[in-house]
């Protein structure tokens, strides 16, 4: 049974006609399900919340903590099952198509705004494909995050006698050895399935390049998934995991970021939402921290587009609020301020990047260059490449592997191929 059938089986018809709350003193109420709860994420979300309120609508916040969004998706499914979905929810990538196929997303709330605001000219075709279903906009895109980054504390590097940022996996391991010898945790990390898979996809990109990555995580090609390069990737993951704090537990990504900010750890492999934590701590890129492509992946770019999907609702006030959110989200001011807070780059292609810091400027330059030559790839770990069932299969295999000291890399590659086959 595929993911759509599975979801369809549990969602009752009643969910097509959800109730929507209206506050008497506002133009309409919109409830928004999302997982932007860290300090930096919340500062970014405030830009939207405040503007919606200023426009006369009531914002009902349904924030579900948990990086990567797995917990938020569970809440969203149960809301849909009980016929009570929110007006909007953070849904990304191919998952948007699945919710649309169930008939739950609104196909007419956004088209008018998109036409009036000229979205077709402002957005890249890659992004339009993600947020449209059957030729209609069903979600509003916010940003482009780069996933394949490495965040470095230069002070920790100095203490460990490392004079340059690593550019290959071997240099990464050599830097990690020096940090360890200096008593600093080399890699900050939390044992959550999505964090494990974020690091794993970085390594696959480094080992196989963008073509191999594409074959593995977009085409789901069995020979690539089970082949020697995948075994090599698992072996590199095992080596890297050896440089993570053994007492890390399932800490959140932002707690791991805090360890690097405080100099307790030297590096973190994480998407550029991590930059929002550095920014809220008033740290400056190039001085207090360094952002470099994950070693071995310069020239490639794993992208992650955040978007809010709009649910089919009857209440006219909520529909008006959905349109308001869409209009705000792609406005020039919002695209600038939100993304400065969030760590991402604008999804609109006409924003002046001189207002952004050096990491964002590098991200934009690298995205454009990688896109021009097939190096821009959708992030598997962040719901861009596959549906959630396939992604879940990868998460399980990778997390079991990382937690089993005796796990064999070649056997893990075979397991990965089998798990993906049965999830399809
Ligand atoms: C989302 C980001 C978010 C990150 C951590 C990613 O999947 O796209 O917006 O900041 O998870 O929660």
Short mmCIF file of C-alpha atoms and ligand atoms in Angstrom, two decimals:
data_model
loop_
_atom_site.label_atom_id
_atom_site.label_comp_id
_atom_site.label_asym_id
_atom_site.label_seq_id
_atom_site.Cartn_x
_atom_site.Cartn_y
_atom_site.Cartn_z
CA UNK A 1 0.00 0.00 0.00
CA UNK A 2 1.56 3.32 -0.94
CA UNK A 3 1.63 6.42 1.23
CA UNK A 4 -1.37 8.05 -0.43
CA UNK A 5 -3.59 5.02 -0.01
CA UNK A 6 -2.44 4.68 3.57
CA UNK A 7 -3.27 8.29 4.36
CA UNK A 8 -6.51 8.17 2.38
CA UNK A 9 -7.60 5.13 4.32
CA UNK A 10 -7.58 7.05 7.56
CA UNK A 11 -8.93 10.39 6.46
CA UNK A 12 -12.69 10.60 6.57
CA UNK A 13 -14.75 12.52 4.04
CA UNK A 14 -15.74 14.86 6.82
CA UNK A 15 -12.30 16.39 6.62
CA UNK A 16 -13.21 17.91 3.28
CA UNK A 17 -15.55 20.27 5.08
CA UNK A 18 -13.66 21.36 8.16
CA UNK A 19 -14.98 23.87 10.59
CA UNK A 20 -13.10 27.13 10.82
CA UNK A 21 -13.06 29.32 13.86
CA UNK A 22 -13.79 33.03 13.44
CA UNK A 23 -13.03 35.72 15.95
CA UNK A 24 -15.78 38.32 15.98
CA UNK A 25 -13.40 41.25 16.06
CA UNK A 26 -11.20 40.26 13.15
CA UNK A 27 -11.46 39.91 9.39
CA UNK A 28 -10.90 36.17 9.75
CA UNK A 29 -8.91 33.56 11.63
CA UNK A 30 -6.14 31.39 10.30
CA UNK A 31 -4.68 28.55 12.27
CA UNK A 32 -1.18 27.60 11.16
CA UNK A 33 0.52 24.28 11.94
CA UNK A 34 4.31 24.49 11.83
CA UNK A 35 7.49 23.46 13.62
CA UNK A 36 9.41 26.71 13.76
CA UNK A 37 10.00 26.81 17.49
CA UNK A 38 13.74 27.44 18.04
CA UNK A 39 14.81 31.00 18.92
CA UNK A 40 15.85 31.84 15.36
CA UNK A 41 12.91 30.08 13.71
CA UNK A 42 10.48 31.80 16.02
CA UNK A 43 12.01 35.23 15.29
CA UNK A 44 11.48 34.54 11.58
CA UNK A 45 7.90 33.37 12.11
CA UNK A 46 7.16 36.54 14.13
CA UNK A 47 7.65 38.55 10.94
CA UNK A 48 4.68 36.70 9.40
CA UNK A 49 2.57 36.51 12.55
CA UNK A 50 2.90 40.25 13.15
CA UNK A 51 2.05 41.21 9.58
CA UNK A 52 -1.04 38.96 9.47
CA UNK A 53 -2.24 40.53 12.73
CA UNK A 54 -1.48 44.04 11.42
CA UNK A 55 -3.62 43.25 8.37
CA UNK A 56 -6.58 42.62 10.70
CA UNK A 57 -6.64 38.82 10.87
CA UNK A 58 -6.41 36.52 13.88
CA UNK A 59 -3.41 34.19 13.91
CA UNK A 60 -3.91 30.92 15.79
CA UNK A 61 -0.51 29.36 16.33
CA UNK A 62 -0.30 25.58 16.20
CA UNK A 63 3.45 25.19 16.75
CA UNK A 64 4.57 21.59 17.22
CA UNK A 65 8.18 21.40 18.44
CA UNK A 66 10.52 18.97 16.72
CA UNK A 67 13.14 19.76 14.09
CA UNK A 68 12.53 18.38 10.62
CA UNK A 69 8.78 18.35 11.28
CA UNK A 70 7.98 14.67 11.96
CA UNK A 71 5.98 15.52 15.10
CA UNK A 72 4.12 18.32 13.29
CA UNK A 73 3.17 15.92 10.49
CA UNK A 74 1.74 13.45 13.03
CA UNK A 75 -0.39 16.21 14.54
CA UNK A 76 -1.49 17.36 11.10
CA UNK A 77 -2.59 13.86 10.07
CA UNK A 78 -4.65 13.40 13.20
CA UNK A 79 -6.23 16.84 12.70
CA UNK A 80 -7.15 15.87 9.13
CA UNK A 81 -8.49 12.48 10.24
CA UNK A 82 -10.81 14.17 12.72
CA UNK A 83 -12.07 16.56 10.05
CA UNK A 84 -10.42 19.57 11.63
CA UNK A 85 -7.36 20.61 9.62
CA UNK A 86 -5.83 24.05 10.16
CA UNK A 87 -6.16 26.79 7.54
CA UNK A 88 -2.49 26.39 6.63
CA UNK A 89 0.30 23.96 7.44
CA UNK A 90 4.00 23.63 6.80
CA UNK A 91 4.07 20.86 4.20
CA UNK A 92 6.95 20.46 1.79
CA UNK A 93 8.06 18.78 -1.40
CA UNK A 94 6.32 15.70 -2.86
CA UNK A 95 4.15 15.49 0.25
CA UNK A 96 2.24 18.52 -1.08
CA UNK A 97 1.17 16.43 -4.07
CA UNK A 98 -0.04 13.63 -1.79
CA UNK A 99 -2.20 15.94 0.35
CA UNK A 100 -3.56 17.46 -2.87
CA UNK A 101 -4.42 14.07 -4.33
CA UNK A 102 -6.56 13.47 -1.26
CA UNK A 103 -8.54 16.58 -2.16
CA UNK A 104 -7.65 18.33 1.08
CA UNK A 105 -5.76 21.34 -0.23
CA UNK A 106 -7.45 24.40 -1.65
CA UNK A 107 -6.98 24.77 -5.38
CA UNK A 108 -8.51 28.22 -5.64
CA UNK A 109 -7.32 30.28 -2.66
CA UNK A 110 -3.93 31.14 -4.15
CA UNK A 111 -4.24 31.36 -7.93
CA UNK A 112 -5.69 34.89 -7.89
CA UNK A 113 -2.92 36.19 -5.61
CA UNK A 114 -0.31 34.41 -7.73
CA UNK A 115 -1.64 36.05 -10.87
CA UNK A 116 -1.92 39.53 -9.34
CA UNK A 117 1.57 39.33 -7.87
CA UNK A 118 3.20 37.72 -10.92
CA UNK A 119 4.54 34.62 -9.12
CA UNK A 120 5.30 32.85 -12.40
CA UNK A 121 8.02 35.42 -13.15
CA UNK A 122 9.34 35.62 -9.60
CA UNK A 123 9.77 31.90 -8.88
CA UNK A 124 12.06 29.35 -10.50
CA UNK A 125 10.34 26.51 -12.40
CA UNK A 126 11.71 24.03 -9.84
CA UNK A 127 9.85 25.85 -7.08
CA UNK A 128 6.64 26.29 -9.08
CA UNK A 129 6.55 22.53 -9.69
CA UNK A 130 6.75 21.87 -5.94
CA UNK A 131 3.93 24.20 -4.90
CA UNK A 132 1.46 23.60 -7.74
CA UNK A 133 -0.93 20.69 -8.14
CA UNK A 134 -2.74 20.15 -11.39
CA UNK A 135 -1.76 23.65 -12.55
CA UNK A 136 -3.06 25.36 -9.38
CA UNK A 137 -1.01 26.87 -6.58
CA UNK A 138 -1.83 24.92 -3.41
CA UNK A 139 1.07 26.13 -1.25
CA UNK A 140 3.03 29.33 -0.84
CA UNK A 141 6.84 29.00 -0.90
CA UNK A 142 8.92 31.02 1.57
CA UNK A 143 12.58 30.41 1.02
CA UNK A 144 15.41 28.20 -0.15
CA UNK A 145 17.52 26.56 2.54
CA UNK A 146 20.83 24.94 1.70
CA UNK A 147 21.28 21.70 3.58
CA UNK A 148 24.91 20.77 2.76
CA UNK A 149 26.66 23.21 5.08
CA UNK A 150 29.29 22.75 7.77
CA UNK A 151 29.29 25.29 10.63
CA UNK A 152 32.60 25.97 12.31
CA UNK A 153 33.70 27.71 15.50
CA UNK A 154 37.02 29.34 14.46
CA UNK A 155 38.09 29.83 18.07
CA UNK A 156 37.80 26.07 18.67
CA UNK A 157 39.74 25.43 15.46
CA UNK A 158 42.47 27.80 16.63
CA UNK A 159 42.73 26.07 20.01
CA UNK A 160 43.07 22.73 18.21
CA UNK A 161 45.73 24.08 15.83
CA UNK A 162 43.61 23.75 12.67
CA UNK A 163 44.43 26.49 10.20
CA UNK A 164 41.82 25.97 7.50
CA UNK A 165 38.30 24.72 7.00
CA UNK A 166 38.14 21.12 5.70
CA UNK A 167 37.25 20.71 2.02
CA UNK A 168 37.33 16.90 1.73
CA UNK A 169 36.13 14.06 3.93
CA UNK A 170 39.75 13.19 4.78
CA UNK A 171 40.41 16.78 5.87
CA UNK A 172 37.21 16.65 7.92
CA UNK A 173 38.43 13.55 9.76
CA UNK A 174 41.88 15.11 10.25
CA UNK A 175 40.30 18.27 11.75
CA UNK A 176 38.09 16.10 13.95
CA UNK A 177 41.17 14.25 15.25
CA UNK A 178 42.80 17.54 16.24
CA UNK A 179 39.67 18.82 17.98
CA UNK A 180 39.39 15.56 19.89
CA UNK A 181 43.03 15.79 20.97
CA UNK A 182 42.32 19.34 22.21
CA UNK A 183 39.43 18.06 24.36
CA UNK A 184 36.72 19.62 22.16
CA UNK A 185 33.75 17.62 20.82
CA UNK A 186 34.58 17.45 17.10
CA UNK A 187 31.02 17.19 15.73
CA UNK A 188 27.91 18.48 17.52
CA UNK A 189 24.91 16.31 16.77
CA UNK A 190 21.71 14.85 18.19
CA UNK A 191 20.62 11.27 17.58
CA UNK A 192 17.32 12.09 15.93
CA UNK A 193 16.51 10.18 12.74
CA UNK A 194 16.30 13.33 10.60
CA UNK A 195 19.60 14.69 11.94
CA UNK A 196 21.30 11.35 11.25
CA UNK A 197 19.89 11.38 7.73
CA UNK A 198 20.92 14.99 7.14
CA UNK A 199 24.55 14.04 7.80
CA UNK A 200 24.15 10.86 5.78
CA UNK A 201 22.86 12.66 2.69
CA UNK A 202 25.80 15.10 2.97
CA UNK A 203 28.17 12.14 2.94
CA UNK A 204 26.39 10.46 -0.01
CA UNK A 205 26.70 13.74 -1.93
CA UNK A 206 30.42 13.89 -1.07
CA UNK A 207 31.06 10.26 -2.02
CA UNK A 208 28.87 9.96 -5.12
CA UNK A 209 28.56 13.53 -6.41
CA UNK A 210 25.23 15.05 -7.51
CA UNK A 211 24.60 12.41 -10.20
CA UNK A 212 25.01 9.51 -7.78
CA UNK A 213 22.94 11.35 -5.16
CA UNK A 214 20.19 11.85 -7.74
CA UNK A 215 20.20 8.20 -8.74
CA UNK A 216 20.00 7.13 -5.10
CA UNK A 217 17.50 9.51 -3.56
CA UNK A 218 15.47 10.83 -6.48
CA UNK A 219 15.39 7.90 -8.90
CA UNK A 220 15.63 5.37 -6.04
CA UNK A 221 17.81 3.24 -8.30
CA UNK A 222 18.34 -0.09 -6.55
CA UNK A 223 21.83 -0.73 -7.94
CA UNK A 224 23.01 2.66 -6.62
CA UNK A 225 21.27 2.19 -3.27
CA UNK A 226 22.88 -1.19 -2.69
CA UNK A 227 26.20 -0.63 -4.49
CA UNK A 228 29.81 -0.16 -3.31
CA UNK A 229 29.61 3.66 -3.17
CA UNK A 230 26.65 3.42 -0.80
CA UNK A 231 28.63 1.00 1.36
CA UNK A 232 31.51 3.52 1.29
CA UNK A 233 29.05 6.24 2.41
CA UNK A 234 27.88 4.12 5.35
CA UNK A 235 31.51 3.46 6.29
CA UNK A 236 32.21 7.23 6.27
CA UNK A 237 29.09 7.82 8.37
CA UNK A 238 30.35 5.31 10.92
CA UNK A 239 33.72 7.07 11.04
CA UNK A 240 32.09 10.49 11.45
CA UNK A 241 29.74 9.22 14.17
CA UNK A 242 32.88 8.23 16.11
CA UNK A 243 33.65 11.95 16.44
CA UNK A 244 30.26 12.81 17.92
CA UNK A 245 29.76 13.14 21.67
CA UNK A 246 28.87 9.63 22.93
CA UNK A 247 26.56 11.28 25.48
CA UNK A 248 24.72 13.34 22.87
CA UNK A 249 21.39 11.49 23.23
CA UNK A 250 18.55 12.74 21.12
CA UNK A 251 19.33 16.41 21.63
CA UNK A 252 17.64 18.92 19.31
CA UNK A 253 19.57 20.42 16.42
CA UNK A 254 19.60 23.86 18.06
CA UNK A 255 21.10 22.44 21.26
CA UNK A 256 23.85 21.00 19.07
CA UNK A 257 24.26 24.41 17.42
CA UNK A 258 24.55 25.97 20.88
CA UNK A 259 27.46 23.61 21.67
CA UNK A 260 29.34 24.98 18.66
CA UNK A 261 28.41 28.58 19.50
CA UNK A 262 29.79 28.08 23.03
CA UNK A 263 32.97 26.42 21.73
CA UNK A 264 32.19 23.10 23.45
CA UNK A 265 32.10 21.57 19.97
CA UNK A 266 34.02 22.55 16.86
CA UNK A 267 31.63 21.79 13.97
CA UNK A 268 28.06 20.93 13.05
CA UNK A 269 26.75 19.55 9.75
CA UNK A 270 23.34 21.20 9.41
CA UNK A 271 21.22 23.22 7.01
CA UNK A 272 21.32 26.99 7.21
CA UNK A 273 18.44 27.29 9.66
CA UNK A 274 21.37 26.75 12.07
CA UNK A 275 22.59 30.21 11.09
CA UNK A 276 19.46 31.68 12.67
CA UNK A 277 20.72 30.46 16.05
CA UNK A 278 24.11 32.12 15.48
CA UNK A 279 22.30 35.32 14.44
CA UNK A 280 20.03 35.38 17.50
CA UNK A 281 23.21 34.91 19.60
CA UNK A 282 24.50 38.06 17.82
CA UNK A 283 27.37 36.23 16.14
CA UNK A 284 28.80 37.43 12.86
CA UNK A 285 29.71 35.14 9.94
CA UNK A 286 33.35 35.26 8.90
CA UNK A 287 34.31 36.50 12.38
CA UNK A 288 32.54 34.46 15.08
CA UNK A 289 31.66 31.51 12.87
CA UNK A 290 32.34 30.08 9.46
CA UNK A 291 29.93 28.50 7.00
CA UNK A 292 31.49 26.24 4.36
CA UNK A 293 29.99 23.58 2.07
CA UNK A 294 30.00 20.17 3.72
CA UNK A 295 33.47 18.78 2.84
CA UNK A 296 33.53 17.16 -0.59
CA UNK A 297 30.32 18.84 -1.76
CA UNK A 298 31.45 22.29 -2.95
CA UNK A 299 29.75 22.95 -6.29
CA UNK A 300 26.69 20.91 -5.27
CA UNK A 301 23.68 22.22 -3.42
CA UNK A 302 20.99 20.26 -1.59
CA UNK A 303 17.93 22.49 -1.46
CA UNK A 304 15.03 22.58 0.93
CA UNK A 305 12.10 24.89 0.16
CA UNK A 306 9.78 25.74 3.06
CA UNK A 307 6.15 26.24 2.14
CA UNK A 308 2.75 26.64 3.79
CA UNK A 309 0.02 24.58 2.13
CA UNK A 310 -3.52 25.96 2.28
CA UNK A 311 -6.34 23.64 3.31
CA UNK A 312 -9.78 23.62 1.74
CA UNK A 313 -11.98 25.54 4.18
CA UNK A 314 -15.50 26.94 3.94
CA UNK A 315 -15.13 29.94 6.18
CA UNK A 316 -14.71 33.07 4.05
CA UNK A 317 -12.68 34.88 6.69
CA UNK A 318 -10.17 32.04 6.73
CA UNK A 319 -9.96 32.01 2.95
CA UNK A 320 -9.29 35.76 3.03
CA UNK A 321 -6.58 35.18 5.63
CA UNK A 322 -5.00 32.46 3.46
CA UNK A 323 -4.79 34.97 0.63
CA UNK A 324 -3.30 37.55 2.96
CA UNK A 325 -0.60 35.10 4.11
CA UNK A 326 0.24 34.32 0.47
CA UNK A 327 0.48 37.98 -0.45
CA UNK A 328 2.69 38.81 2.52
CA UNK A 329 4.97 35.79 2.08
CA UNK A 330 6.10 36.67 -1.40
CA UNK A 331 6.30 40.41 -0.80
CA UNK A 332 9.75 42.02 -1.16
CA UNK A 333 9.92 43.22 2.44
CA UNK A 334 8.93 39.87 3.92
CA UNK A 335 11.26 37.93 1.63
CA UNK A 336 14.13 40.06 2.89
CA UNK A 337 13.42 40.28 6.61
CA UNK A 338 12.06 36.75 7.07
CA UNK A 339 15.00 35.15 5.29
CA UNK A 340 17.54 37.31 7.12
CA UNK A 341 16.07 35.87 10.31
CA UNK A 342 15.58 32.31 9.07
CA UNK A 343 19.07 31.76 7.60
CA UNK A 344 17.69 30.89 4.16
CA UNK A 345 17.74 32.83 0.89
CA UNK A 346 14.68 34.40 -0.77
CA UNK A 347 12.60 32.20 -3.04
CA UNK A 348 11.90 35.28 -5.15
CA UNK A 349 14.65 35.69 -7.68
CA UNK A 350 14.70 39.52 -7.73
CA UNK A 351 15.74 40.35 -4.16
CA UNK A 352 18.84 42.49 -3.63
CA UNK A 353 21.31 40.12 -1.95
CA UNK A 354 23.61 42.92 -0.78
CA UNK A 355 21.26 43.21 2.22
CA UNK A 356 22.23 39.68 3.28
CA UNK A 357 25.29 38.32 5.12
CA UNK A 358 28.17 36.48 3.48
CA UNK A 359 26.71 32.96 4.08
CA UNK A 360 23.45 33.90 2.34
CA UNK A 361 25.32 35.57 -0.51
CA UNK A 362 27.43 32.45 -0.98
CA UNK A 363 24.29 30.30 -0.83
CA UNK A 364 22.60 32.32 -3.58
CA UNK A 365 25.70 32.26 -5.78
CA UNK A 366 26.18 28.52 -5.27
CA UNK A 367 22.47 27.78 -5.86
CA UNK A 368 22.50 29.62 -9.18
CA UNK A 369 25.78 28.02 -10.27
CA UNK A 370 24.75 24.50 -9.19
CA UNK A 371 21.29 24.85 -10.79
CA UNK A 372 22.89 25.75 -14.10
CA UNK A 373 24.79 22.45 -14.24
CA UNK A 374 22.62 19.85 -12.52
CA UNK A 375 24.35 20.17 -9.15
CA UNK A 376 21.26 21.39 -7.29
CA UNK A 377 19.51 18.39 -5.77
CA UNK A 378 16.43 18.08 -3.55
CA UNK A 379 17.18 17.18 0.06
CA UNK A 380 16.04 13.67 0.96
CA UNK A 381 16.25 14.31 4.70
CA UNK A 382 14.06 17.42 4.39
CA UNK A 383 11.14 15.97 2.41
CA UNK A 384 12.16 17.36 -0.96
CA UNK A 385 13.16 14.20 -2.82
CA UNK A 386 10.72 11.44 -1.89
CA UNK A 387 7.42 10.92 -0.16
CA UNK A 388 7.41 10.45 3.61
CA UNK A 389 7.12 6.64 3.43
CA UNK A 390 10.37 6.30 1.47
CA UNK A 391 12.03 8.95 3.59
CA UNK A 392 10.96 7.04 6.72
CA UNK A 393 12.60 3.88 5.36
CA UNK A 394 15.91 5.75 4.92
CA UNK A 395 15.62 7.30 8.38
CA UNK A 396 15.15 3.84 9.96
CA UNK A 397 18.06 2.16 8.21
CA UNK A 398 20.44 5.09 8.82
CA UNK A 399 19.47 5.45 12.48
CA UNK A 400 19.73 1.72 13.20
CA UNK A 401 23.14 1.74 11.53
CA UNK A 402 24.47 4.70 13.49
CA UNK A 403 23.33 3.17 16.77
CA UNK A 404 24.80 -0.28 16.16
CA UNK A 405 28.55 -0.28 16.67
CA UNK A 406 28.85 -3.65 14.91
CA UNK A 407 26.74 -2.74 11.88
CA UNK A 408 28.31 -3.60 8.55
CA UNK A 409 28.33 -0.85 5.86
CA UNK A 410 27.79 -3.22 2.91
CA UNK A 411 24.91 -4.95 4.70
CA UNK A 412 23.39 -1.53 5.52
CA UNK A 413 23.44 -0.61 1.82
CA UNK A 414 21.53 -3.81 0.99
CA UNK A 415 19.05 -3.06 3.78
CA UNK A 416 18.57 0.44 2.42
CA UNK A 417 17.68 -0.87 -1.04
CA UNK A 418 15.21 -3.40 0.42
CA UNK A 419 13.61 -0.96 2.83
CA UNK A 420 13.05 1.59 0.05
CA UNK A 421 11.61 -1.07 -2.24
CA UNK A 422 9.02 -2.09 0.30
CA UNK A 423 8.12 1.51 1.14
CA UNK A 424 7.31 2.35 -2.50
C1 LIG B 1 12.78 22.96 7.72
C2 LIG B 1 13.37 24.21 8.29
C3 LIG B 1 13.55 24.03 9.79
C4 LIG B 1 14.38 22.78 10.07
C5 LIG B 1 14.60 22.50 11.54
C6 LIG B 1 13.65 21.76 8.10
O1 LIG B 1 13.09 20.58 7.60
O2 LIG B 1 12.71 23.05 6.34
O3 LIG B 1 12.55 25.31 8.04
O4 LIG B 1 14.14 25.18 10.32
O5 LIG B 1 13.72 21.67 9.51
O6 LIG B 1 13.41 22.40 12.21
#
